[in-house]
Coordinates of C-alpha atoms in Angstrom, one line a residue:
X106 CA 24.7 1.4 6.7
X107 CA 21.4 -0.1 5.2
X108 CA 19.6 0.9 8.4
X109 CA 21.3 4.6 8.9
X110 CA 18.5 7.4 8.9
X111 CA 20.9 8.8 6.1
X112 CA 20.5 5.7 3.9
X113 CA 17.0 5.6 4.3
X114 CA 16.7 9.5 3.3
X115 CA 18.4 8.7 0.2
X116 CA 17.0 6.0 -0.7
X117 CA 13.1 7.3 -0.1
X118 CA 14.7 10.6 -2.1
X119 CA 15.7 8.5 -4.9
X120 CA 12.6 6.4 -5.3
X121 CA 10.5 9.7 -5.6
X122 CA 12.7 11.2 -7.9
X123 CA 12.7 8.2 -10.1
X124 CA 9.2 7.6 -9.7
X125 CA 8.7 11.3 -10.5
X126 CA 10.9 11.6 -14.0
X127 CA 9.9 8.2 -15.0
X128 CA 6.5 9.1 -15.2
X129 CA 7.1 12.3 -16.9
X130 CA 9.3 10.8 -19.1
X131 CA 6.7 7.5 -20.0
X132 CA 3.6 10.4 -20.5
X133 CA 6.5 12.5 -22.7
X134 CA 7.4 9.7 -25.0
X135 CA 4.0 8.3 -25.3
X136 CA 2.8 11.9 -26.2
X137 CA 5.1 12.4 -28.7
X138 CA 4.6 8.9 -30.1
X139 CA 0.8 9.9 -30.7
X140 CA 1.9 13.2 -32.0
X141 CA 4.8 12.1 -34.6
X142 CA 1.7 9.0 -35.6
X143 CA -1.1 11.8 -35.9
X144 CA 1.4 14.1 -38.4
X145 CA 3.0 11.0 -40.5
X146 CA -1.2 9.6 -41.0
X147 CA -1.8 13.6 -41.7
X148 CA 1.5 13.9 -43.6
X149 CA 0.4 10.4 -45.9
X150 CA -3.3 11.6 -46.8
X151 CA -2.0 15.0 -48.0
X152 CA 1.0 13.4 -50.3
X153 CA -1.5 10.4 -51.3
X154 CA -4.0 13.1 -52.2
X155 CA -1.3 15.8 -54.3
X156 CA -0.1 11.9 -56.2
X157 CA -3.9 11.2 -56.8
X158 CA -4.9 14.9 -58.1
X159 CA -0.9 15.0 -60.6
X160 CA -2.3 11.6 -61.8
X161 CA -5.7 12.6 -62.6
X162 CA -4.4 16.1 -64.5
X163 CA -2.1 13.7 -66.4
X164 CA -5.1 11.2 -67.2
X165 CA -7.4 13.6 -69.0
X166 CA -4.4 15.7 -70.6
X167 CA -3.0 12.8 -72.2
X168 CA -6.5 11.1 -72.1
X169 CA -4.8 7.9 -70.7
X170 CA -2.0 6.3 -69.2
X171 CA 0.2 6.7 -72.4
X172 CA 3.8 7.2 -71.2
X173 CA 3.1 7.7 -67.4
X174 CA 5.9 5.3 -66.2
X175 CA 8.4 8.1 -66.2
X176 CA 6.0 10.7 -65.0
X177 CA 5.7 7.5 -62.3
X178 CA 9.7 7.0 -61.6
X179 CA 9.9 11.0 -61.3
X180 CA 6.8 10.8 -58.4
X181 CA 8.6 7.8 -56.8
X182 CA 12.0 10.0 -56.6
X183 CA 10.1 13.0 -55.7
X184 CA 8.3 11.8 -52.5
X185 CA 11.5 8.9 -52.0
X186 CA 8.3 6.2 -52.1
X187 CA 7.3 3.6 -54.4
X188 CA 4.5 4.3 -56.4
X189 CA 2.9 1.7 -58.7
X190 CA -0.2 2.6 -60.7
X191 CA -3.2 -0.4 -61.7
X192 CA -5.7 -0.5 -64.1
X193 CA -9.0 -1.4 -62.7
X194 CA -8.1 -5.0 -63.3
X195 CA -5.3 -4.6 -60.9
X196 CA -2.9 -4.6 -63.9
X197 CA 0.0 -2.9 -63.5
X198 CA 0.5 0.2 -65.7
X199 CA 3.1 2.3 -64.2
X200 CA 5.9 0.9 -61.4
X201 CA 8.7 3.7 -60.1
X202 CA 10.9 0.7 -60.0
X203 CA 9.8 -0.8 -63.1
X204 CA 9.7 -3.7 -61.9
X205 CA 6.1 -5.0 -62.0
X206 CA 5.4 -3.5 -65.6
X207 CA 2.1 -5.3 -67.2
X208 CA 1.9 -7.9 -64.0
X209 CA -1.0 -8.2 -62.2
X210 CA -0.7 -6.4 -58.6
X211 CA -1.6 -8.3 -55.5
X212 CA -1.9 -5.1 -53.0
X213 CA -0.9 -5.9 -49.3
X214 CA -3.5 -3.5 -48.8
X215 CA -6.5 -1.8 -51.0
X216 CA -5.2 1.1 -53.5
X217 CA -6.1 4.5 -53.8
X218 CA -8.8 5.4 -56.8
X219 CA -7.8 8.2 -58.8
X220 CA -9.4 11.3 -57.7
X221 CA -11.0 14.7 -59.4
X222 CA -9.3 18.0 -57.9
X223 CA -10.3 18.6 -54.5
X224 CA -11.8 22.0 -55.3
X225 CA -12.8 21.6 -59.1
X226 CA -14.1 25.1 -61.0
X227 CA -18.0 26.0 -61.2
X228 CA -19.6 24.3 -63.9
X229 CA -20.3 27.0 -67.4
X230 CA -23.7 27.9 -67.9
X231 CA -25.5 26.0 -70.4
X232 CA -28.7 27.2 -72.8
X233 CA -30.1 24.1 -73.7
X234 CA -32.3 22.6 -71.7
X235 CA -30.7 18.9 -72.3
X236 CA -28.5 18.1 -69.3
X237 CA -24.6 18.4 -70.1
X238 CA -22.8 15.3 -69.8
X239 CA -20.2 15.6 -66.4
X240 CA -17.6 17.3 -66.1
X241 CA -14.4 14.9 -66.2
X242 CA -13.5 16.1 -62.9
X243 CA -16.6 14.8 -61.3
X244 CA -15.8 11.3 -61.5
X245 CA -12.4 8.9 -60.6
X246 CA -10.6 8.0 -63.7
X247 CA -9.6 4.2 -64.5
X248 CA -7.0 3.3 -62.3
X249 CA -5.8 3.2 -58.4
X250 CA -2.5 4.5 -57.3
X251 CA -0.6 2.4 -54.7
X252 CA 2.0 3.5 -52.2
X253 CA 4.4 1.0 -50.8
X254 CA 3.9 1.3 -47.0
X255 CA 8.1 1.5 -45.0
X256 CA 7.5 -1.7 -43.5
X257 CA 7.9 -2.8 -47.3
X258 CA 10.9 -0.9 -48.9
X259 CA 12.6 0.0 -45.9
X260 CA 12.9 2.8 -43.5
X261 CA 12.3 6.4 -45.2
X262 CA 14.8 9.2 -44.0
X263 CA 11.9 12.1 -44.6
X264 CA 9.4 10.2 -43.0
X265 CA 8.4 11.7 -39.1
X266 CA 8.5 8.4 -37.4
X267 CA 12.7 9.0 -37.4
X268 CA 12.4 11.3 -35.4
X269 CA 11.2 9.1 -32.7
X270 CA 14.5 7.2 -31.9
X271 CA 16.2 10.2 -31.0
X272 CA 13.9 12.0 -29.5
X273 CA 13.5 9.0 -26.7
X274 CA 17.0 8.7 -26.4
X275 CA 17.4 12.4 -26.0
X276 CA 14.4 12.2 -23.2
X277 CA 16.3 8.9 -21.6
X278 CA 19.3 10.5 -21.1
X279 CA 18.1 13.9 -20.0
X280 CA 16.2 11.8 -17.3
X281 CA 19.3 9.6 -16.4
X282 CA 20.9 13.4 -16.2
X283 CA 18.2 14.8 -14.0
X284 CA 18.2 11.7 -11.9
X285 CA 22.1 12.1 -10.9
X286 CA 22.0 15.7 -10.6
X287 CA 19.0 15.4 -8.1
X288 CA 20.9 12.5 -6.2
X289 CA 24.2 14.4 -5.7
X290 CA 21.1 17.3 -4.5
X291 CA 19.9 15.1 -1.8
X292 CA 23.2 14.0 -0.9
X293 CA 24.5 17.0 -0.4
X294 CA 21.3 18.3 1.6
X295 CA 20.6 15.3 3.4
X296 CA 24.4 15.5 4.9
X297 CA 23.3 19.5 5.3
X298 CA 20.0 18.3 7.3
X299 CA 21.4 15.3 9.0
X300 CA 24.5 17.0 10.3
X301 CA 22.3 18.9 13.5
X302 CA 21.1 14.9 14.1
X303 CA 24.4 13.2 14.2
X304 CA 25.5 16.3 16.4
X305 CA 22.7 15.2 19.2
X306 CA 23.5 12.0 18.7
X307 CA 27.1 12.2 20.1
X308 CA 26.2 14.5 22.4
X309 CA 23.3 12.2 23.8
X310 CA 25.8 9.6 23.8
X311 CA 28.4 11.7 26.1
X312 CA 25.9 12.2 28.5
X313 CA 24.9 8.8 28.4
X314 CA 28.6 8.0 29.9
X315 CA 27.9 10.8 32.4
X316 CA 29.3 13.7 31.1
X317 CA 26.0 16.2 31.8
X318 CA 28.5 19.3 30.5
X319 CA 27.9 18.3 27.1
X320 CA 25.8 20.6 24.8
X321 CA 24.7 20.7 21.0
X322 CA 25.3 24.1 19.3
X323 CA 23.2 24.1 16.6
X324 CA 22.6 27.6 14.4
X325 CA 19.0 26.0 12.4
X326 CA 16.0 28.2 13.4
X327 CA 13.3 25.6 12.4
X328 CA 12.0 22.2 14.0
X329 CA 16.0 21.0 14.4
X330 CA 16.9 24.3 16.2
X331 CA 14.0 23.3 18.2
X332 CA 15.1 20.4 19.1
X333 CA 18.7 21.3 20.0
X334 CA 17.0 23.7 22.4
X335 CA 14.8 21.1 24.4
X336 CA 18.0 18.5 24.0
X337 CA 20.0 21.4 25.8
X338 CA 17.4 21.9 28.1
X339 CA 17.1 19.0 28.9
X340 CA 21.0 18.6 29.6
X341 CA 20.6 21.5 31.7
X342 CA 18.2 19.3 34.1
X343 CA 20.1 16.4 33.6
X344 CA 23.4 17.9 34.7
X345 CA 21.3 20.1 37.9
X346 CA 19.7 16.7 39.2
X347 CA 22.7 14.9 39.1
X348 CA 24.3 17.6 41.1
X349 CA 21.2 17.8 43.5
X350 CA 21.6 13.7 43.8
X351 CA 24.7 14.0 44.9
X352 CA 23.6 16.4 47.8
X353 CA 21.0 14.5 48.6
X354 CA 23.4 11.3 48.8
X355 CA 25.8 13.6 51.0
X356 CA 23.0 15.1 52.9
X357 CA 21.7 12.3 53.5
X358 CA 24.9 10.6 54.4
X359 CA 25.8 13.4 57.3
X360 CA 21.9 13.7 58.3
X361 CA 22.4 9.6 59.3
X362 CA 26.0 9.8 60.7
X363 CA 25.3 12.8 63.2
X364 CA 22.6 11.0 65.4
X365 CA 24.3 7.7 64.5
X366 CA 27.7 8.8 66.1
X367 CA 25.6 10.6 68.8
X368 CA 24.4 7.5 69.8
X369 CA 27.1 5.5 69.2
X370 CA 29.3 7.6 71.7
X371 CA 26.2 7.5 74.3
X372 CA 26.6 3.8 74.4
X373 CA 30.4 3.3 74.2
X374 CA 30.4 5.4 76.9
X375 CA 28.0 3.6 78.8
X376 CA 29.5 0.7 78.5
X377 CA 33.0 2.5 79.3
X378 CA 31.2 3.5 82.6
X379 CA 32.1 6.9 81.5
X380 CA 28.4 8.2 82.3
X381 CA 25.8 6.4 83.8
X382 CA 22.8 5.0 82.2
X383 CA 20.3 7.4 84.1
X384 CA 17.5 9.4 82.7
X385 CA 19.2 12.4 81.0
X386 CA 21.6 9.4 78.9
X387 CA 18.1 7.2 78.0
X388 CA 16.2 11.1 76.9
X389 CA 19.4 11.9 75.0
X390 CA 19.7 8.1 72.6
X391 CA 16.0 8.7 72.5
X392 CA 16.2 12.2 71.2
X393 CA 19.0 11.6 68.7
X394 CA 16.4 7.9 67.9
X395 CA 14.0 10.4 67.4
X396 CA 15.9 12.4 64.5
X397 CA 16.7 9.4 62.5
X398 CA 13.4 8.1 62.6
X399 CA 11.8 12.0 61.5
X400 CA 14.4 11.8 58.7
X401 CA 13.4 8.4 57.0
X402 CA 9.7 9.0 57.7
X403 CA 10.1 12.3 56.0
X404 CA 12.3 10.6 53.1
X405 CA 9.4 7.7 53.0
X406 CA 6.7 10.7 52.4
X407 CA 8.4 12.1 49.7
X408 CA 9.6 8.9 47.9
X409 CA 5.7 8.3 47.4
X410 CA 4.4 11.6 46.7
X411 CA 6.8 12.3 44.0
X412 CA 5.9 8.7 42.9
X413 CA 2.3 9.6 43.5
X414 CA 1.3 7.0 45.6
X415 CA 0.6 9.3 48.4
X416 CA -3.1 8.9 49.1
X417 CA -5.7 12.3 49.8
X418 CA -8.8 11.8 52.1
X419 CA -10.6 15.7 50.4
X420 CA -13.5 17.1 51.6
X421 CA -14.4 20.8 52.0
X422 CA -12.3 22.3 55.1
X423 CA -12.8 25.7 56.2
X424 CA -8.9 27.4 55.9
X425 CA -10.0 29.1 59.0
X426 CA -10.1 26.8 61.0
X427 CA -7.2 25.0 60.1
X428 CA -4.4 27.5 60.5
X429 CA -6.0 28.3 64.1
X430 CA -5.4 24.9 65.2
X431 CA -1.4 24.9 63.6
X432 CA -0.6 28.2 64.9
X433 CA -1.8 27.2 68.3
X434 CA 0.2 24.2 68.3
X435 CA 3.4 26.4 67.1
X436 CA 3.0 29.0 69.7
X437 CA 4.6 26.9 72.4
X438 CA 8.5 26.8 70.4
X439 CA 7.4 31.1 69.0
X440 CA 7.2 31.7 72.5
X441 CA 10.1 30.0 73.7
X442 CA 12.4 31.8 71.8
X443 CA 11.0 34.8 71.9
X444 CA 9.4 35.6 68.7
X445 CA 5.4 36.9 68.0
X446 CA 3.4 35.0 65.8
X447 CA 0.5 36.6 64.7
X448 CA -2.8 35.9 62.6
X449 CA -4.6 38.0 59.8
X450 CA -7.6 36.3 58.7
X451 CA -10.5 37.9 56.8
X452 CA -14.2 37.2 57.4
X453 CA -15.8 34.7 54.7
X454 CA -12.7 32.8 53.2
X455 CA -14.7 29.9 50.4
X456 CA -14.3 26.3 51.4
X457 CA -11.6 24.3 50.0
X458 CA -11.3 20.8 48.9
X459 CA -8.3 19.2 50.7
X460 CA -7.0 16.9 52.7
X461 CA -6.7 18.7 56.3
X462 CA -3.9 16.5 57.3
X463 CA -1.5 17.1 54.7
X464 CA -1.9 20.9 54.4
X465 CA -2.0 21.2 58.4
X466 CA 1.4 20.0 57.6
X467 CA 2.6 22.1 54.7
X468 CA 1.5 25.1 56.6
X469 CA 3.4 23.5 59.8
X470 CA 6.5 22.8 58.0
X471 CA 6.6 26.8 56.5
X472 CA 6.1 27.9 60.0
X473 CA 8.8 25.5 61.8
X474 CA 11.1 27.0 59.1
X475 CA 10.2 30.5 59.8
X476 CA 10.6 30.0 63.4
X477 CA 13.9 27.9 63.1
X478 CA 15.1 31.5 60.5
X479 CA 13.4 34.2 62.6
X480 CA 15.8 35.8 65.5
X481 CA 14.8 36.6 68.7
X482 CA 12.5 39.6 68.9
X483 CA 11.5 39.0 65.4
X484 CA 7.4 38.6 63.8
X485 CA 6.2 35.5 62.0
X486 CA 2.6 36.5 60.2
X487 CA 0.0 34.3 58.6
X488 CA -2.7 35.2 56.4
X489 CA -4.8 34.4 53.8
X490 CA -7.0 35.5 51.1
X491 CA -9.0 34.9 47.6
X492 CA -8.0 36.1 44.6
X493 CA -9.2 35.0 41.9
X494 CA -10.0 31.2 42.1
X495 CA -7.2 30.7 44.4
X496 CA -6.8 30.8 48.2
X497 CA -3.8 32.1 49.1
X498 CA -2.2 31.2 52.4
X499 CA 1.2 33.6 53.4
X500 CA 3.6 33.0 56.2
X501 CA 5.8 36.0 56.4
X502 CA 8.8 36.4 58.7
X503 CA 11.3 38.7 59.8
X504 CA 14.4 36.5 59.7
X505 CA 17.2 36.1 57.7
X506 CA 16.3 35.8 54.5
X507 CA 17.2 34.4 51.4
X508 CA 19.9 34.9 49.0
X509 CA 18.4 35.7 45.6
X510 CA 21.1 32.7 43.6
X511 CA 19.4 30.1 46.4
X512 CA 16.2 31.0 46.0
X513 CA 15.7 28.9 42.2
X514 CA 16.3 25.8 45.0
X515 CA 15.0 26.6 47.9
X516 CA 12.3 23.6 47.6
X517 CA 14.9 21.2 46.3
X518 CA 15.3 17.7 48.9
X519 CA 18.2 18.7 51.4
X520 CA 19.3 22.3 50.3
X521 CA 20.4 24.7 52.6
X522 CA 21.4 28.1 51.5
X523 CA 23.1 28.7 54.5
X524 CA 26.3 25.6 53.9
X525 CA 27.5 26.2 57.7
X526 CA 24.2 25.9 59.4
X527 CA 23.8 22.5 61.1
X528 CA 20.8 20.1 62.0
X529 CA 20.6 21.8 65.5
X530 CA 19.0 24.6 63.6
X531 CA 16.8 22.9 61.4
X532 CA 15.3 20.2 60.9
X533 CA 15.3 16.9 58.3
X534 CA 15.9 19.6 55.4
X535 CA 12.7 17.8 53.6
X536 CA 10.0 20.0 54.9
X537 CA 9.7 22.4 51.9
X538 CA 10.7 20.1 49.7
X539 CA 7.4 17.7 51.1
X540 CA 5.7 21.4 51.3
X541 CA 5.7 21.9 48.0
X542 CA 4.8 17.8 46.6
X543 CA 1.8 18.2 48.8
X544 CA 0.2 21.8 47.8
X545 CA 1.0 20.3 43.7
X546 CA -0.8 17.2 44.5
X547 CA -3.7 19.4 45.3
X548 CA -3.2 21.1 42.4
X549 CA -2.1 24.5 44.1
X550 CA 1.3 25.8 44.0
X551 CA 3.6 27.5 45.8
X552 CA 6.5 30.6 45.6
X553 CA 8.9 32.8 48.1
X554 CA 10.0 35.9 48.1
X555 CA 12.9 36.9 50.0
X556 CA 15.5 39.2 50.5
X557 CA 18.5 38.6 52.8
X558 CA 18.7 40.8 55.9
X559 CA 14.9 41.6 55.8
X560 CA 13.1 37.9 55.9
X561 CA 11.4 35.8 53.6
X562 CA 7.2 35.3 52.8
X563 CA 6.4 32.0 51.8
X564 CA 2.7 31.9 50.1
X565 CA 1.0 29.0 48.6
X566 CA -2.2 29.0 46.5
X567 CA -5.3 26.0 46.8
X568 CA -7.9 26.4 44.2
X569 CA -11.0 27.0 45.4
X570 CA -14.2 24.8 45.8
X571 CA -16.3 24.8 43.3

């Protein structure tokens, strides 16, 4: 469970969106920590300076502090504080608790002076030239106001700094909210996205066991769909080269009994004295010898160039030249059954970088198939020609043809597209399959085109020299 892709996803989901709200939530709370300090500080000056500017009125009206302790206890019940009022000599004149009447006052911290209005009137004109004395609002009056801070007396239900306490606990548990609502999310979306995944997963393990029949349907059109497609694909070329192995196993299999038994029989009859050991019995065990040996050197050749341990000797070659000398040594079996094979080659073909040997032989295996496809009477042509950067060799015959549902493996180790045909007809079966390894080692390529009843044009394209 801890090491499922699914666990993983939820747990990478969870950290971010934990990571995400807690943030938020730490840069909310502190926010609205420096906000709800800013407006109580803001909130404190403005209500210490209305107390300060009611005290000073009630100085000068009454000229003193004469009966300002209820004045004081009314403040103190106004503004839910506890206001005490000193003389200069930090006597107490006024307490809204009454409790420090006529003591001396030992502030926690500094008092307040007394303050004029903060906008007083414009001064009245004077005639004299002798300077006026002050207005009383220019100066402080004798005494200093104190206001018990809420550490002191208590926690203050109109004071701002309430609100703080619910306001985090309203932000803790609308994260804890948003948290579990975006968990049951990714739940519900990673089983959504993960679902396409587990489906390749048992389908990879089916055809682990060998069931290549298996496929994934999966209906997503992005990167998943994607992948279902090449997974399917895939299956597809699993489940067509396990088909083509078996062939080749079973082709393989008759390819070595038929000479085998041929043999076999030779020499059981030998030794039955059933024929004699002369010279047509030695040619006909060397013969079938023959076979078997063509058959594993050909399965030898392809083993290492689909392992690519087949070795090329390049150099420029002229194409020319080369399909002169293999068409001459095919006339001989043309000939002997009766079929023309021809040559069209244009003047000034380019140069090509190969290995003479090993095309010499892809164009002699196309041409031993033509000739073991092509009917007496028929043609067998070869030609070649540039186009583009290629140099494209053709070998076109009148035989049989192809069936167009054969064609797809046509160069496939072993196929035949004609089930009934035998080895007396052809050869190993390997010799397009080597035809077309060799041309893609050179970096060419190679195609047919075919249609059954009218004979088949195998071409294959070298690039040319630079």
């Amino acid at each position: 469970m801890i090491h499922s892709f699914r666990f993983r996803l939820l747990l990478a989901f969870a950290l971010v969106i934990v990571v995400a709200i807690g943030t938020v939530s730490f840069f909310a709370i502190q926010g609205i920590r420096g906000e709800i300090r800013e407006f109580g500080e803001r909130s404190a000056e403005v209500r210490s300076g209305r107390m300060r500017f009611e005290l000073f009125r009630y100085y000068h009206r009454h000229e003193g502090w004469e009966g300002v302790q209820p004045f004081i206890e009314q403040m103190g019940s106004l503004y839910g504080r506890r206001i005490i009022l000193t003389d200069d000599s930090d006597v107490v004149v006024a307490d809204s608790e009454g409790e420090l009447l006529g003591k001396t006052y030992h502030a926690p911290v500094p008092g307040h002076p007394v303050a004029p209005p903060l906008h007083p009137p414009p001064p009245p004109p004077h005639i004299s030239s002798v300077p006026p004395p002050p207005p009383p609002w220019v100066e402080n009056v004798p005494g200093r106001l104190h206001i018990v801070p809420e550490s002191l007396m208590g926690a203050d239900p109109t004071s701002p700094y309430g609100l703080f306490a619910p306001i985090s606990r309203f932000l803790l548990w609308g994260g804890l909210l948003a948290v579990a609502v975006a968990l049951v999310i990714t739940f519900v979306l990673s089983r959504r996205i993960l679902a396409p995944v587990k489906a390749l997963t048992l389908t990879a393990r089916r055809l682990g066991k060998g069931d290549f029949s298996q496929r994934t349907q999966v209906k997503d059109k992005g990167e998943l769909g994607e992948l279902a497609q090449a997974f399917n694909s895939m299956a597809d070329d699993l489940e067509r080269a396990e088909r083509l192995r078996r062939n080749l196993v079973a082709d393989v299999a008759h390819e070595l009994r038929t000479p085998l038994s041929n043999i076999r029989g030779h020499l059981e009859a030998v030794a039955d004295g059933v024929i004699a050991p002369d010279a047509a019995a030695i040619r006909s065990l060397s013969e079938e010898a023959e076979l078997l040996s063509r058959l594993v050197d050909d399965l030898q050749e392809l083993t290492l160039a689909e392992a690519g341990e087949l070795t090329l000797h390049t150099q420029l070659e002229d194409i020319s030249e080369l399909i002169d000398r293999v068409v001459a040594a095919t006339q001989v079996s043309a000939v002997a059954k009766g079929i023309a094979l021809s040559v069209d080659l244009p003047a000034g073909l380019p140069p090509v970088s190969i290995d003479s040997q090993r095309i010499s032989q892809v164009l002699r295996n196309l041409l031993d198939n033509a000739v073991a496809h092509t009917a007496r009477g028929g043609t067998i042509t070869v030609a070649a020609g540039q186009q583009d950067n290629w140099l494209q060799v053709t070998v076109a015959d009148t035989g049989e043809g192809i069936p167009p549902e054969d064609i797809p493996n046509i160069f496939e180790r072993l196929y035949r597209a004609d089930k009934s045909r035998t080895r007396a007809v052809g050869g190993s079966g390997l010799g397009l399959t080597i035809a077309r390894q060799l041309v893609e080692m050179h970096g060419g390529k190679i195609k047919v085109d075919s249609e059954p009843g009218k004979g088949s044009c195998f071409t294959f394209a070298l690039p040319v020299a630079e």
